[in-house]
mmCIF file of C-alpha atoms in Angstrom:
data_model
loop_
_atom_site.group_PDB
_atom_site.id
_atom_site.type_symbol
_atom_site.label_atom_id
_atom_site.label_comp_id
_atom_site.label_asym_id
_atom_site.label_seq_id
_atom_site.Cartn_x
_atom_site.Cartn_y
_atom_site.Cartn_z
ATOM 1 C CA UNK A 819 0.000 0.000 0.000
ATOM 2 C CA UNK A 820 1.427 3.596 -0.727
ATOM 3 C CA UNK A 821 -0.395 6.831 0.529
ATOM 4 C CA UNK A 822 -0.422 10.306 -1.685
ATOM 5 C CA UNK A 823 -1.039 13.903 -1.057
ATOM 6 C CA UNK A 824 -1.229 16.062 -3.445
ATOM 7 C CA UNK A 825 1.004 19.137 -3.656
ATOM 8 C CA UNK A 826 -0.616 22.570 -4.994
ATOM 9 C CA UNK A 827 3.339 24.043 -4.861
ATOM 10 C CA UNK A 828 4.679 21.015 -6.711
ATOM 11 C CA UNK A 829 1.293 20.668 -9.105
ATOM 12 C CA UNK A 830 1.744 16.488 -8.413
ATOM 13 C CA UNK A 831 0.937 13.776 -5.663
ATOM 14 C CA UNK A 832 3.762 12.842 -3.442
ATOM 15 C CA UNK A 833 4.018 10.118 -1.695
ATOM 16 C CA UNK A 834 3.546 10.384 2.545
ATOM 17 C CA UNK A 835 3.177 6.796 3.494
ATOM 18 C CA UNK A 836 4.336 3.105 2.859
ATOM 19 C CA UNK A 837 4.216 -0.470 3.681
ATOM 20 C CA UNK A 838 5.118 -3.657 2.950
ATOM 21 C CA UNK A 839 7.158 -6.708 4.244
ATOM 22 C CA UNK A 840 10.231 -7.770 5.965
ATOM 23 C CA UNK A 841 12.377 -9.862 3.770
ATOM 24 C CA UNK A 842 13.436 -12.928 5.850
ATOM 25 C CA UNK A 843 16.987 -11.950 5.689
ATOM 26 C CA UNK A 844 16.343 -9.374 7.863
ATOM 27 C CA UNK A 845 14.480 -11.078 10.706
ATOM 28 C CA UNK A 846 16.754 -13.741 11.141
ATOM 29 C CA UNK A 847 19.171 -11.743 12.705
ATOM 30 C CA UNK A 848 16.460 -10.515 14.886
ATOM 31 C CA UNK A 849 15.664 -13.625 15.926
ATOM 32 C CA UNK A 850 12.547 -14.511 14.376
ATOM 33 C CA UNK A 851 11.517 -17.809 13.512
ATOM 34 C CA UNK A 852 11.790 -18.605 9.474
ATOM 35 C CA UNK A 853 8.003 -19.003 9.688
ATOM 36 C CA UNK A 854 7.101 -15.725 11.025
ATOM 37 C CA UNK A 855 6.190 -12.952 8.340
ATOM 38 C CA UNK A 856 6.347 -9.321 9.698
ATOM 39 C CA UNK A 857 4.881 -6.172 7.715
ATOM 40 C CA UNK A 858 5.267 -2.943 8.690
ATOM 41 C CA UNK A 859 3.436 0.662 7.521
ATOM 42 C CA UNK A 860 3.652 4.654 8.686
ATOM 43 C CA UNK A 861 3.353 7.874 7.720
ATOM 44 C CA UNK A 862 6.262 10.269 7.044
ATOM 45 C CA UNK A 863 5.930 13.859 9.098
ATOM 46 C CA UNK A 864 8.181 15.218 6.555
ATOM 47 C CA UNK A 865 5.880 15.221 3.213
ATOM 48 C CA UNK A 866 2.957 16.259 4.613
ATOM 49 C CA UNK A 867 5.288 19.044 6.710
ATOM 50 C CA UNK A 868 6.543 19.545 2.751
ATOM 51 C CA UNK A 869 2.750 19.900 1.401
ATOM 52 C CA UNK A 870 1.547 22.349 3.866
ATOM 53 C CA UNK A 871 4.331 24.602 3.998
ATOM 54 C CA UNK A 872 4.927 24.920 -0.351
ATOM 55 C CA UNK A 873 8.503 23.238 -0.139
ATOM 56 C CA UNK A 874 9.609 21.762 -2.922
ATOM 57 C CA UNK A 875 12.812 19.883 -2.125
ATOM 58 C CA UNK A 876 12.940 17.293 1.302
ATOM 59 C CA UNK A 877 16.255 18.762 2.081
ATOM 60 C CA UNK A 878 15.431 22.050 2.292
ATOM 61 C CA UNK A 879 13.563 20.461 5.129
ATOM 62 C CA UNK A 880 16.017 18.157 6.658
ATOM 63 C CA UNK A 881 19.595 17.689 6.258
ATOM 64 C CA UNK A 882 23.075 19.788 6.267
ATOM 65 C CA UNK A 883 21.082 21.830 3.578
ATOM 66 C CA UNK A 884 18.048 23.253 6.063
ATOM 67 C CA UNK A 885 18.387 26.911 7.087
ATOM 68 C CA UNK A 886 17.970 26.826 10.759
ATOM 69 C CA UNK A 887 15.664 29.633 10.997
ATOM 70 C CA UNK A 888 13.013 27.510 9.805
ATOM 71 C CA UNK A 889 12.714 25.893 13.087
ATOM 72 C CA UNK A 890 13.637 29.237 15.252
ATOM 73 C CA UNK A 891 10.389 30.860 12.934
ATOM 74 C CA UNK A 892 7.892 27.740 13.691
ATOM 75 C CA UNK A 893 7.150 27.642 17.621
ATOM 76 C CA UNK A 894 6.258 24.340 18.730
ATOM 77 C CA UNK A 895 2.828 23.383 18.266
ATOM 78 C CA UNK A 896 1.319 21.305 21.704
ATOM 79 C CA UNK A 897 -1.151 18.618 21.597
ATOM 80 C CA UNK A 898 -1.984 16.623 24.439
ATOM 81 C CA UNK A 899 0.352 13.256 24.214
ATOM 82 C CA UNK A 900 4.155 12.165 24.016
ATOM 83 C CA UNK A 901 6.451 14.858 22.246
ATOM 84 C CA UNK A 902 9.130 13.326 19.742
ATOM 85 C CA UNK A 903 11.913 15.956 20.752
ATOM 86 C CA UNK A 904 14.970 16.643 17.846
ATOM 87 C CA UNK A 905 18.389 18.201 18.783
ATOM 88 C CA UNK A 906 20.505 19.513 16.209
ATOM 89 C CA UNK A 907 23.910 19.204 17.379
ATOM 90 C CA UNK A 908 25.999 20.585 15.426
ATOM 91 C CA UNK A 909 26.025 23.336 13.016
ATOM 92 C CA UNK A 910 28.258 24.458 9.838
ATOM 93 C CA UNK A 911 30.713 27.076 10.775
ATOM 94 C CA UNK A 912 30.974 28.694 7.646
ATOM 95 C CA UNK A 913 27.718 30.305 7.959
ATOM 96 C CA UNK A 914 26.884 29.329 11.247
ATOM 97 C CA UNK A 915 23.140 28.359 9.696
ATOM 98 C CA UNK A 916 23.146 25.162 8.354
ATOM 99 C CA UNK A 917 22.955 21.526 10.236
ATOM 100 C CA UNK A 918 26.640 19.526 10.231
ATOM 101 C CA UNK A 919 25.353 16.385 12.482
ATOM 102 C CA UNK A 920 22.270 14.071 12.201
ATOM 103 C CA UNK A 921 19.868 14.926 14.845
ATOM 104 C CA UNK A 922 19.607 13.109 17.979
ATOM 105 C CA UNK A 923 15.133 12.167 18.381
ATOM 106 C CA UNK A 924 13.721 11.162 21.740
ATOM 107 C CA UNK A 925 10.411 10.531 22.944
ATOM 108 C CA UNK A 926 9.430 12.251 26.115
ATOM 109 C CA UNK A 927 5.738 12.289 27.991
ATOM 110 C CA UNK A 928 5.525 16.180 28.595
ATOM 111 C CA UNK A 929 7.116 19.329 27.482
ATOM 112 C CA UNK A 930 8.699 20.221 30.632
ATOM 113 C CA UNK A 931 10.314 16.426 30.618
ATOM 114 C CA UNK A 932 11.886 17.096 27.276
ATOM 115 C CA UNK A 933 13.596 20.496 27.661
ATOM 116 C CA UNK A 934 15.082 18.966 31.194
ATOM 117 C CA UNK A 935 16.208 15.865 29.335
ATOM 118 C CA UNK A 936 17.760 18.397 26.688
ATOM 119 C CA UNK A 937 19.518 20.560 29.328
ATOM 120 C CA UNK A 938 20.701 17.531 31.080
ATOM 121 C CA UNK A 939 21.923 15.152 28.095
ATOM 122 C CA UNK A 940 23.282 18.357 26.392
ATOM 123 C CA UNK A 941 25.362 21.178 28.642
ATOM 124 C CA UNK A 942 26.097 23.159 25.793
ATOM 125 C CA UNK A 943 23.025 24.906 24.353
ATOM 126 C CA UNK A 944 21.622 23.151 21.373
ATOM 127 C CA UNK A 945 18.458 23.480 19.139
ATOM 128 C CA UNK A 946 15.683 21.416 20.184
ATOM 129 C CA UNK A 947 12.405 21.169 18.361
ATOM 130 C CA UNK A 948 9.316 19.352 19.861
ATOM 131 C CA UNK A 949 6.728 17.476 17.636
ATOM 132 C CA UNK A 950 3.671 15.908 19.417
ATOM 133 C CA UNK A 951 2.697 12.121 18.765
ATOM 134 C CA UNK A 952 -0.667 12.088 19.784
ATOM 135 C CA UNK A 953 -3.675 11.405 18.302
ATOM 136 C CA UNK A 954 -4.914 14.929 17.763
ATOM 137 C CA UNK A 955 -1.618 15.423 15.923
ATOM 138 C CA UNK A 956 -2.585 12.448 14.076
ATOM 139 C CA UNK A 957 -6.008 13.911 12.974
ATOM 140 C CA UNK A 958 -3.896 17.159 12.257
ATOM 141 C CA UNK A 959 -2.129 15.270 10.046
ATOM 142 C CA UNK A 960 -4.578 13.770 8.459
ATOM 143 C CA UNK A 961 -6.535 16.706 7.362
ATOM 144 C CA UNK A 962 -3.095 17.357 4.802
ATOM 145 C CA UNK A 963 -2.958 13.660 3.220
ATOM 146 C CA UNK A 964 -5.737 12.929 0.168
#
């Protein structure tokens, strides 16, 4: 199964969500029984995110190419529910504005909990952006795929 939303800024359907199977070369190692078929299926936040917002290219979004400011401009939305939490470590010092390091995520239970767990895992000051998980951010979500 593959899930599209359509794009008014890119004038086409992009694709937001996937599934399929587990080949059996990667369960073994997981210890699964050669009998046991596993599928799996989500939903990407970053097409949608992509869709709603006009942007044309994913790594204008995420990625050494993403302009900080982006996330300094978008405050953090709050749902009730967990909060998937992204630090940006490290940024490019050429023009101080562009992300060097892959993100550390986390999953915390409040907003409070994550920026502790930020100040404590992280002594120097980093960028930290807070998505919601829960449902309502579901049905949020929802309202961008076709």
């Amino acid at each position: 199964m593959e899930i599209f939303g359509y794009s008014s800024h890119l004038q086409r359907w992009i694709e937001v969500g996937n599934s399929g199977m587990f080949r059996p070369e990667m369960l073994t190692p997981m210890g699964f029984p050669p009998n046991i078929r596993v599928i799996a299926w989500g939903l990407s936040l970053e097409r949608p995110t992509m869709i709603k917002y006009g942007i044309s290219n994913i790594r204008d979004l995420v990625g050494p190419r993403m302009q900080l400011q982006l996330i300094i401009d978008n405050p953090v939305l709050q749902y009730s529910g967990s909060y998937i939490v992204r630090c940006d470590l490290g940024v490019d010092g050429v023009d101080g504005k562009h992300v060097v390091e892959p993100p550390h995520i986390f999953i915390t239970h409040s907003l409070q909990e994550a920026k502790q767990l930020c100040k404590q895992l992280y002594p120097k000051p980093v960028l930290c952006t807070y998505y919601s998980s829960s449902m309502d951010a579901l049905e949020a979500y929802r309202s961008l795929v076709c």
